[in-house]
PDB file of C-alpha atoms and ligand atoms in Angstrom:
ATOM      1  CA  UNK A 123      69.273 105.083  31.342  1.00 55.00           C
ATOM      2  CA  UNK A 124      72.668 106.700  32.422  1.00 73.00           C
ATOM      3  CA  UNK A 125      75.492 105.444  34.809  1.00 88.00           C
ATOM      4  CA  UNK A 126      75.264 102.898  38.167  1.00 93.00           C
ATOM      5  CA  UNK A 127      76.472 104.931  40.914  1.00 96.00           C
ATOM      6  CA  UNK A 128      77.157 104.044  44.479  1.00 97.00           C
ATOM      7  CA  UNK A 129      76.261 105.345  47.580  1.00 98.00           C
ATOM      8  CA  UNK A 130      77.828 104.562  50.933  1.00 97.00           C
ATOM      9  CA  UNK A 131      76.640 106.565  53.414  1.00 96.00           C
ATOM     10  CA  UNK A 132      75.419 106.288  57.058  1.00 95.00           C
ATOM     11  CA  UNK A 133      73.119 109.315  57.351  1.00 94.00           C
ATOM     12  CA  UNK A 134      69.398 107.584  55.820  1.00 96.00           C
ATOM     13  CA  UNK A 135      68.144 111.060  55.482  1.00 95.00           C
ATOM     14  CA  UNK A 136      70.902 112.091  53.227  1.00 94.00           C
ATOM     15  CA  UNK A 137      70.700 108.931  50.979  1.00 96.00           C
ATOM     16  CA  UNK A 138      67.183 108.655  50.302  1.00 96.00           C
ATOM     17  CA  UNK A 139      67.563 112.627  49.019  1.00 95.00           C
ATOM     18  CA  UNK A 140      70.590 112.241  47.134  1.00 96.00           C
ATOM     19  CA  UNK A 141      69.272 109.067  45.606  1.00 96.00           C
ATOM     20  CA  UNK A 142      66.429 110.554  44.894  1.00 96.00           C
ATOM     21  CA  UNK A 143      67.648 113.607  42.863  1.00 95.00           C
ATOM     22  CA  UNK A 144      70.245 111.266  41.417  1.00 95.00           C
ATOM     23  CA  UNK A 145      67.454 108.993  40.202  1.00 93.00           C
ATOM     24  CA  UNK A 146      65.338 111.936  38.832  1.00 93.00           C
ATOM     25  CA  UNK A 147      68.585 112.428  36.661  1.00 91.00           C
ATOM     26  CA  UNK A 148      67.504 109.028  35.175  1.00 87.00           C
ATOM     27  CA  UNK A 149      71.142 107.444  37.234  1.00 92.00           C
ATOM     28  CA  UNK A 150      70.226 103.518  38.689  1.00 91.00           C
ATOM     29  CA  UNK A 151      71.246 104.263  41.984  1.00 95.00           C
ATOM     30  CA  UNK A 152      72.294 101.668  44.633  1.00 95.00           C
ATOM     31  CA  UNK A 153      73.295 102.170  48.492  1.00 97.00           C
ATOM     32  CA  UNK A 154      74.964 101.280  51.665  1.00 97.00           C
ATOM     33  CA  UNK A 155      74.511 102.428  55.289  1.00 96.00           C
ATOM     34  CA  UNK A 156      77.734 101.315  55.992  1.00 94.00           C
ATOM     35  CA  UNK A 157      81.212 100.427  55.151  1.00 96.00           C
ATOM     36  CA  UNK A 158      81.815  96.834  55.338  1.00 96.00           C
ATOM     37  CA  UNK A 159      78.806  96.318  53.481  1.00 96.00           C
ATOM     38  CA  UNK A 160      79.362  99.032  50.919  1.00 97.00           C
ATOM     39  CA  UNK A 161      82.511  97.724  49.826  1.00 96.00           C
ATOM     40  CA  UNK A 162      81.576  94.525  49.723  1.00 96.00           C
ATOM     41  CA  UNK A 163      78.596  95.864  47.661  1.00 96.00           C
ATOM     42  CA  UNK A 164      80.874  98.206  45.249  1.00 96.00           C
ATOM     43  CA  UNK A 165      82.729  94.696  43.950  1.00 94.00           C
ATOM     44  CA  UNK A 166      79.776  92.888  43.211  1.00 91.00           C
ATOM     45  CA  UNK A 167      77.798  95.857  41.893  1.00 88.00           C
ATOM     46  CA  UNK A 168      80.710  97.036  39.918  1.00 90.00           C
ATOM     47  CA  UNK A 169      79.080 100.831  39.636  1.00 94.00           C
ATOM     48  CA  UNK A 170      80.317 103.551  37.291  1.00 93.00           C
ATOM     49  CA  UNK A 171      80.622 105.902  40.297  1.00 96.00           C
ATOM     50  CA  UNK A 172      80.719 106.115  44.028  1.00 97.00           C
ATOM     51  CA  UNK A 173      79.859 108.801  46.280  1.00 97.00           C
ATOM     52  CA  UNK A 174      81.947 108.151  49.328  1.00 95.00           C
ATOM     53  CA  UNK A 175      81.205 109.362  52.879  1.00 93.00           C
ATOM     54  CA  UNK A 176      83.962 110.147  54.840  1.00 88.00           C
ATOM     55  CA  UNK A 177      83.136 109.515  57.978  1.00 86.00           C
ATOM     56  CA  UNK A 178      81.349 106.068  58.690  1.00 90.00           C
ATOM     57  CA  UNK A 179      80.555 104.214  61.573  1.00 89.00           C
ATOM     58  CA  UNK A 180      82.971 101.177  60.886  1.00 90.00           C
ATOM     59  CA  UNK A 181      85.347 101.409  57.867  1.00 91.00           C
ATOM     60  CA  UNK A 182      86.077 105.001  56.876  1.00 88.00           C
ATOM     61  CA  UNK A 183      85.517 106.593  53.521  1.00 90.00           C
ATOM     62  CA  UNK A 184      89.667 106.833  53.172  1.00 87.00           C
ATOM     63  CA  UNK A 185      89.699 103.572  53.863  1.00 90.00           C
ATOM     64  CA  UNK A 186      87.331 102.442  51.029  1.00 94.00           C
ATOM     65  CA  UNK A 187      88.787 104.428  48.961  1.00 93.00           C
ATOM     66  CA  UNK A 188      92.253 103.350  49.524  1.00 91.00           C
ATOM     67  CA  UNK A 189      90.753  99.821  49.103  1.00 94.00           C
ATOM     68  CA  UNK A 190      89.068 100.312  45.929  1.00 95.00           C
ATOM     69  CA  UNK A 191      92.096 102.190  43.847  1.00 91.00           C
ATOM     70  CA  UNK A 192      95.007  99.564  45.313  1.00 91.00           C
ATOM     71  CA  UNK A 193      92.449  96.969  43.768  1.00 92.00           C
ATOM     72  CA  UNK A 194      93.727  96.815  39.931  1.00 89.00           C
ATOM     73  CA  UNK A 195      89.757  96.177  38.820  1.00 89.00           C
ATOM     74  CA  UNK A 196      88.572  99.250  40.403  1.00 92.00           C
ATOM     75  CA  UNK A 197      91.357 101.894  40.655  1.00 89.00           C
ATOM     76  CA  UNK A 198      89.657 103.678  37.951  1.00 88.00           C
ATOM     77  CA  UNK A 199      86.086 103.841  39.618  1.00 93.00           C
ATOM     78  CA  UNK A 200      85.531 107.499  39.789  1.00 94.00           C
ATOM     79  CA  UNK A 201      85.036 108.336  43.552  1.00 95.00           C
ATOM     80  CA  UNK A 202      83.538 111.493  45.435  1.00 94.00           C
ATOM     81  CA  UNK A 203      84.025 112.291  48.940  1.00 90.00           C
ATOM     82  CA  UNK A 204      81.378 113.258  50.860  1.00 90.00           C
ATOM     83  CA  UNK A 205      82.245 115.027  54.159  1.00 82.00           C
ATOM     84  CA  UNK A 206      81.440 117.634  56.798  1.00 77.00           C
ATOM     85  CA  UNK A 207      84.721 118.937  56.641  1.00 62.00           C
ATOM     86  CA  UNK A 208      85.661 121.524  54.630  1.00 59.00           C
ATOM     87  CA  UNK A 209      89.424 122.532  55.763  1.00 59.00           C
ATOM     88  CA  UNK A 210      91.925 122.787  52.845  1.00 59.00           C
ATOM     89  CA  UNK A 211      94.234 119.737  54.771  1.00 60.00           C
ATOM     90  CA  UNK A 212      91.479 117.128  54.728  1.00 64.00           C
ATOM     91  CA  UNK A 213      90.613 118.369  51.297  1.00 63.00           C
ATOM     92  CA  UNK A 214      94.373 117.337  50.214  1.00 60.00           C
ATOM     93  CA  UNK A 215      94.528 114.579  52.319  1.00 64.00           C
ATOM     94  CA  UNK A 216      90.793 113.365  50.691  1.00 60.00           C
ATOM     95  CA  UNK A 217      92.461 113.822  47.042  1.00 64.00           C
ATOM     96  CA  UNK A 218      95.761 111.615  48.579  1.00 73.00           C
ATOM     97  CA  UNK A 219      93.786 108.636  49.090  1.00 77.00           C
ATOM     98  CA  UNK A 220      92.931 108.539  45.373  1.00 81.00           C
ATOM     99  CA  UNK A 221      89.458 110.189  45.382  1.00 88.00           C
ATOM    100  CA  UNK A 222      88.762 111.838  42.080  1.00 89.00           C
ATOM    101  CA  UNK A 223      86.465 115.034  43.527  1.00 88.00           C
ATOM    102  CA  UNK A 224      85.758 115.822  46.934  1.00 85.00           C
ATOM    103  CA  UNK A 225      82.177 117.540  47.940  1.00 88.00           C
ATOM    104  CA  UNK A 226      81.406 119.000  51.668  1.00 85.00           C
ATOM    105  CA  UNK A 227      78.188 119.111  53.179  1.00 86.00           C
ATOM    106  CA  UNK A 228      76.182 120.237  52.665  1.00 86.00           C
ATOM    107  CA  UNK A 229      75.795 120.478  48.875  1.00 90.00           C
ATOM    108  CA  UNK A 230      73.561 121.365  46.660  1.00 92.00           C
ATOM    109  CA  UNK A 231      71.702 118.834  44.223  1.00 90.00           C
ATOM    110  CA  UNK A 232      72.861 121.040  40.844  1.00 93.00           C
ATOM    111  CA  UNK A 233      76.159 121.084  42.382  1.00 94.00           C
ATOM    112  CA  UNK A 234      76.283 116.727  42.834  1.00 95.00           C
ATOM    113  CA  UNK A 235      74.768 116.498  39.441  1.00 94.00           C
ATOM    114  CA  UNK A 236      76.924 118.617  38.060  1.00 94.00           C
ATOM    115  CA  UNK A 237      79.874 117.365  39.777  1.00 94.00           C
ATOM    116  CA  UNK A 238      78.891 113.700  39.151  1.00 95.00           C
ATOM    117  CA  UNK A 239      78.177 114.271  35.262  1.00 92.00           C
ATOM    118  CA  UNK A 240      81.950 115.985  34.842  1.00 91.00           C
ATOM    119  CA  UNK A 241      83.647 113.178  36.120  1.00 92.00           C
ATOM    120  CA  UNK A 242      81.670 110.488  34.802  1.00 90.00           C
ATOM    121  CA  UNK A 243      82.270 112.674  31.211  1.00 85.00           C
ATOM    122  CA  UNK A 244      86.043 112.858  32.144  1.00 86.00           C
ATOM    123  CA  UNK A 245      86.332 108.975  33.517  1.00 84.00           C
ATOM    124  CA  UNK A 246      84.273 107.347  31.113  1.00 77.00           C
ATOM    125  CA  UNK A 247      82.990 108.799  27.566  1.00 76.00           C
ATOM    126  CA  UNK A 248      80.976 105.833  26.341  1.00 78.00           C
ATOM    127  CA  UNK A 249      78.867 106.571  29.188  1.00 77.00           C
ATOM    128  CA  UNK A 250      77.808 110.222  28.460  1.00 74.00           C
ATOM    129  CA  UNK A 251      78.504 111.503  25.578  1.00 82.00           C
ATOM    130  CA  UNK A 252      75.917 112.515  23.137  1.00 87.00           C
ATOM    131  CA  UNK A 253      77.040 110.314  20.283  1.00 92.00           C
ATOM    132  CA  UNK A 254      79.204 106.497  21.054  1.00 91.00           C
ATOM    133  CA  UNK A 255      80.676 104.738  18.180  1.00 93.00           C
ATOM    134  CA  UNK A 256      81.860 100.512  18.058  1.00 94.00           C
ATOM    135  CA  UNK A 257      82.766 100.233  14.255  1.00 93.00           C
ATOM    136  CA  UNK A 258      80.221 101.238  12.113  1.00 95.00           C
ATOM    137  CA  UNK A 259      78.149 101.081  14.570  1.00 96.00           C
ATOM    138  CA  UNK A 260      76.739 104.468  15.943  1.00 96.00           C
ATOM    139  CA  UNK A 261      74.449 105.491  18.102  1.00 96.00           C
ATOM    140  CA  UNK A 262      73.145 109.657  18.608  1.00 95.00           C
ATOM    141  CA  UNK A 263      71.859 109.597  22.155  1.00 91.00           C
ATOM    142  CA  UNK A 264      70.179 113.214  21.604  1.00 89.00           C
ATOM    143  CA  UNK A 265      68.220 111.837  18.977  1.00 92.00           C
ATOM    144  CA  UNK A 266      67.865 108.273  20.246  1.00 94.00           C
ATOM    145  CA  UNK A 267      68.625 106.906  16.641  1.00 96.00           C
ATOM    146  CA  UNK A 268      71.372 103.939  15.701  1.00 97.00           C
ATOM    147  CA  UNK A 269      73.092 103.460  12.469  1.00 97.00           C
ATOM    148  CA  UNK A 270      75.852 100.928  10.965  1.00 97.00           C
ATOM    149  CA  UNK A 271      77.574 103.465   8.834  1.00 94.00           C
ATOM    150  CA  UNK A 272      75.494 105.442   7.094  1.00 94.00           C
ATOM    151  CA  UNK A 273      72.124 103.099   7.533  1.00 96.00           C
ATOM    152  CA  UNK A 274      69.685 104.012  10.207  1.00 97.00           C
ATOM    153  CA  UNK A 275      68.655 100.737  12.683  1.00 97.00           C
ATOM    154  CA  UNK A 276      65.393 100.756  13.883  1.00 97.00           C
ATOM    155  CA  UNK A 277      65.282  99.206  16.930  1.00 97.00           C
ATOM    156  CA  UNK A 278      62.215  98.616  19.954  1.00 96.00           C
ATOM    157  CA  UNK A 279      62.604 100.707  23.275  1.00 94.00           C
ATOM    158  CA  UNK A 280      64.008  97.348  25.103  1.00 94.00           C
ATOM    159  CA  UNK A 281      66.683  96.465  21.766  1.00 97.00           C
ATOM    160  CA  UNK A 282      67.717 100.356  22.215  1.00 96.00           C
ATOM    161  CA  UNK A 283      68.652 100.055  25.633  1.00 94.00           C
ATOM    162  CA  UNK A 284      70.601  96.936  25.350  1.00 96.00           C
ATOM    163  CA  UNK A 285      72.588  98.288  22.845  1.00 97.00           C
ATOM    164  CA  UNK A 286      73.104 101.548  24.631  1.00 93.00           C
ATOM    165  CA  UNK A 287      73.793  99.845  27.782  1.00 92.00           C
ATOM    166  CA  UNK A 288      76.646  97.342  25.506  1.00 94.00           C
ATOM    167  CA  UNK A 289      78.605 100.131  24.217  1.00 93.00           C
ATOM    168  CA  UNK A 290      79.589 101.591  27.352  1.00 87.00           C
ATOM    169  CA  UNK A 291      81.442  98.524  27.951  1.00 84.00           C
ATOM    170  CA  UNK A 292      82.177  97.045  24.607  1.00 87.00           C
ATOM    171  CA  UNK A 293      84.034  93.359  24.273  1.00 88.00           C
ATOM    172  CA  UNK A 294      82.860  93.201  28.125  1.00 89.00           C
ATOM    173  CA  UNK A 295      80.539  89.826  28.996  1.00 92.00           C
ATOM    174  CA  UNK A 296      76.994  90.554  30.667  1.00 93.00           C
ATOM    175  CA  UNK A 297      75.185  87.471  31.877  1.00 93.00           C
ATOM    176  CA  UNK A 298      71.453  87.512  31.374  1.00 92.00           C
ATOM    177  CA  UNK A 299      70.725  88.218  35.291  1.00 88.00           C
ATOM    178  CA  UNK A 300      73.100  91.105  34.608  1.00 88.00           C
ATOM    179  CA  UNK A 301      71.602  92.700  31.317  1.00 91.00           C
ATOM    180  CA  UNK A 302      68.088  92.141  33.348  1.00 89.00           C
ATOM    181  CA  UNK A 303      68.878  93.737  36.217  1.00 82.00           C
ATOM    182  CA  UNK A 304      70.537  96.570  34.371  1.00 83.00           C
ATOM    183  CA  UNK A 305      67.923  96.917  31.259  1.00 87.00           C
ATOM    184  CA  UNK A 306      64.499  96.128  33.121  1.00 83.00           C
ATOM    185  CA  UNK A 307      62.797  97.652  35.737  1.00 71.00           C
ATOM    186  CA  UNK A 308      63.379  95.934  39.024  1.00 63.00           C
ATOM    187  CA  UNK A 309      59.792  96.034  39.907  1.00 61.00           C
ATOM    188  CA  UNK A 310      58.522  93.367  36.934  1.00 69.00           C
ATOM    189  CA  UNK A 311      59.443  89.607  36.659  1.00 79.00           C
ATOM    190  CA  UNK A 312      61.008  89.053  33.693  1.00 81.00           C
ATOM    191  CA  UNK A 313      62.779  85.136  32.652  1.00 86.00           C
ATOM    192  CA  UNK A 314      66.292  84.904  31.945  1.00 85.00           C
ATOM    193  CA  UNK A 315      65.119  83.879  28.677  1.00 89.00           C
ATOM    194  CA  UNK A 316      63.507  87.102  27.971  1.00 92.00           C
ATOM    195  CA  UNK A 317      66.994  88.375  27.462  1.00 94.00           C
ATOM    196  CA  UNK A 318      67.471  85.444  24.621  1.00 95.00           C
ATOM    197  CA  UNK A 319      64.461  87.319  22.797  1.00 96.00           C
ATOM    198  CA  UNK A 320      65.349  90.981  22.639  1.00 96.00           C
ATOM    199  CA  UNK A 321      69.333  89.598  21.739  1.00 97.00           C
ATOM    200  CA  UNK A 322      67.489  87.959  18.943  1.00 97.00           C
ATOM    201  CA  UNK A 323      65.175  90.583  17.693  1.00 97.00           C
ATOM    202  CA  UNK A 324      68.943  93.220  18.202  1.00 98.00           C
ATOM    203  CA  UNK A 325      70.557  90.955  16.356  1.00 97.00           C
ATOM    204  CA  UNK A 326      68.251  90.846  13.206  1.00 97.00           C
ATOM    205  CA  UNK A 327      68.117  94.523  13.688  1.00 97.00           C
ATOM    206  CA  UNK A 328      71.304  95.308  13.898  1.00 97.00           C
ATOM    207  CA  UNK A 329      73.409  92.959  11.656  1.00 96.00           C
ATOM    208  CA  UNK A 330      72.305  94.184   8.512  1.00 95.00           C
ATOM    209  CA  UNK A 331      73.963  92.638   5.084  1.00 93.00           C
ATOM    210  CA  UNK A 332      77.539  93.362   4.035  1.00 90.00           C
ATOM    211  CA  UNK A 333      78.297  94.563   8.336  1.00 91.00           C
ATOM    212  CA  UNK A 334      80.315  92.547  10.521  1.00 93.00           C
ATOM    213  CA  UNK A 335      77.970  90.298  12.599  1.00 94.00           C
ATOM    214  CA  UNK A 336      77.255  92.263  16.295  1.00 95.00           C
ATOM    215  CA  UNK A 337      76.650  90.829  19.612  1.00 95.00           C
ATOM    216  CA  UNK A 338      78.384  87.781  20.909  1.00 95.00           C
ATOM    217  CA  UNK A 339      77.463  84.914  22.329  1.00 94.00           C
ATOM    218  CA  UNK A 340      79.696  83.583  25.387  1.00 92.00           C
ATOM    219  CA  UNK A 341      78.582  79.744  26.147  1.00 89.00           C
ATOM    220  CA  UNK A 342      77.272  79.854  29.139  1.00 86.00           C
ATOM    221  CA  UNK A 343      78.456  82.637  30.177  1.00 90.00           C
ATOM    222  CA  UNK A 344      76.107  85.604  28.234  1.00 94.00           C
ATOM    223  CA  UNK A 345      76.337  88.170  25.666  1.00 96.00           C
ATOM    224  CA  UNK A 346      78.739  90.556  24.774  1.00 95.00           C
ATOM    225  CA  UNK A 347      79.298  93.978  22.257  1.00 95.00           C
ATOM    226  CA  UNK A 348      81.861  92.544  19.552  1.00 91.00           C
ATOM    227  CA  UNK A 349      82.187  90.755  16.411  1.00 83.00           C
ATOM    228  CA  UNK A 350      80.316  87.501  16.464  1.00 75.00           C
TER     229      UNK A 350
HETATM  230 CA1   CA B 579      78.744 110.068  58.096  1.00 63.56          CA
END
């Protein structure tokens, strides 16, 4: 499983094939039809990317993006523009607003991918690089293995992806209806205290002797990457 990205965008034809492609890049993609909503969405959503449409019905694409990098929690979110114009003006005055690449329709699919995969590799490292590190703890996402220093973890599919989905946040809180919505599929009903399970079985996996205890528990709050 790879980033969250955003998509506001009014055209329905255009999201359902860039979400597609996007998802066929194994990406958990999430969208808006329009701006209120979609910035409203971005905050609670909290994505690791947002394609941006310029031009929207109500609030414009500058004016999102303005929004989102005067807000100190998001002014790092990686944005791309999306727009129909191409002229070099709008393209500076798309980059003014804060937006980190800029894309005109139309685009090709290798091009997004490509585009979205350089800035997510440029914003955010954790997220895609081929081998993340907390500690001792490492994981090699090309070979899908974990270790504490030198001593390879075996871990279940589900354990795997909670750990890969902690380290690209580490120290950060998830709540369980977070690390479900992120972890399982959205299609199967799965209990909060599923989650409580596969911490467990990381946990035994992961905190081997003589390693600092992994995985934090926040009362009442959920579960973090960090020394317990
Ligand atoms: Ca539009």
């Amino acid at each position: 499983m790879k980033a969250k990205i955003f998509i506001v965008e009014d055209e329905p034809s255009i999201v359902t094939l860039v979400k597609y492609n996007l998802e066929k890049e194994d990406f958990k993609v999430f969208f808006s039809h329009n701006g209120e909503e979609g910035l409203k969405e971005i905050k609670k959503n909290e994505p690791d990317l947002v394609l941006l449409d310029w031009m929207l019905p109500d609030l414009s694409g500058i004016e999102i993006c303005k929004a989102l990098k005067k807000d100190p929690k998001f002014k790092n979110l990686p944005i791309i523009m999306l727009t129909a114009k191409n002229q070099d003006e709008d393209k500076v005055l798309g980059l003014n607003t804060g937006a980190d690449d800029y894309l005109s329709k139309p685009f090709s699919h290798t091009e997004l991918i490509a585009r979205v995969n350089a800035l997510l590799r440029r914003s955010k490292p954790s997220i895609s690089e081929d081998v993340v590190t907390f500690g001792d703890l490492k994981i090699d996402r090309l070979q899908r293995k974990v270790f504490r220093g030198v001593v390879e973890i075996d871990l279940g599919p589900t354990e795997y992806k909670l750990i890969d989905f902690f380290i690209k946040n580490p120290t950060r809180v998830y709540s369980r209806e977070q690390l479900l919505e992120n972890i399982w599929t959205s299609n199967v009903y799965v209990e909060t205290r599923t989650v409580d399970v596969h911490i467990r079985r990381l946990r035994q996996a992961i905190n081997i002797p003589d390693t600092k205890k992994l995985i934090r528990t926040v009362r009442s709050a959920g579960y973090a990457l960090d020394n317990d």
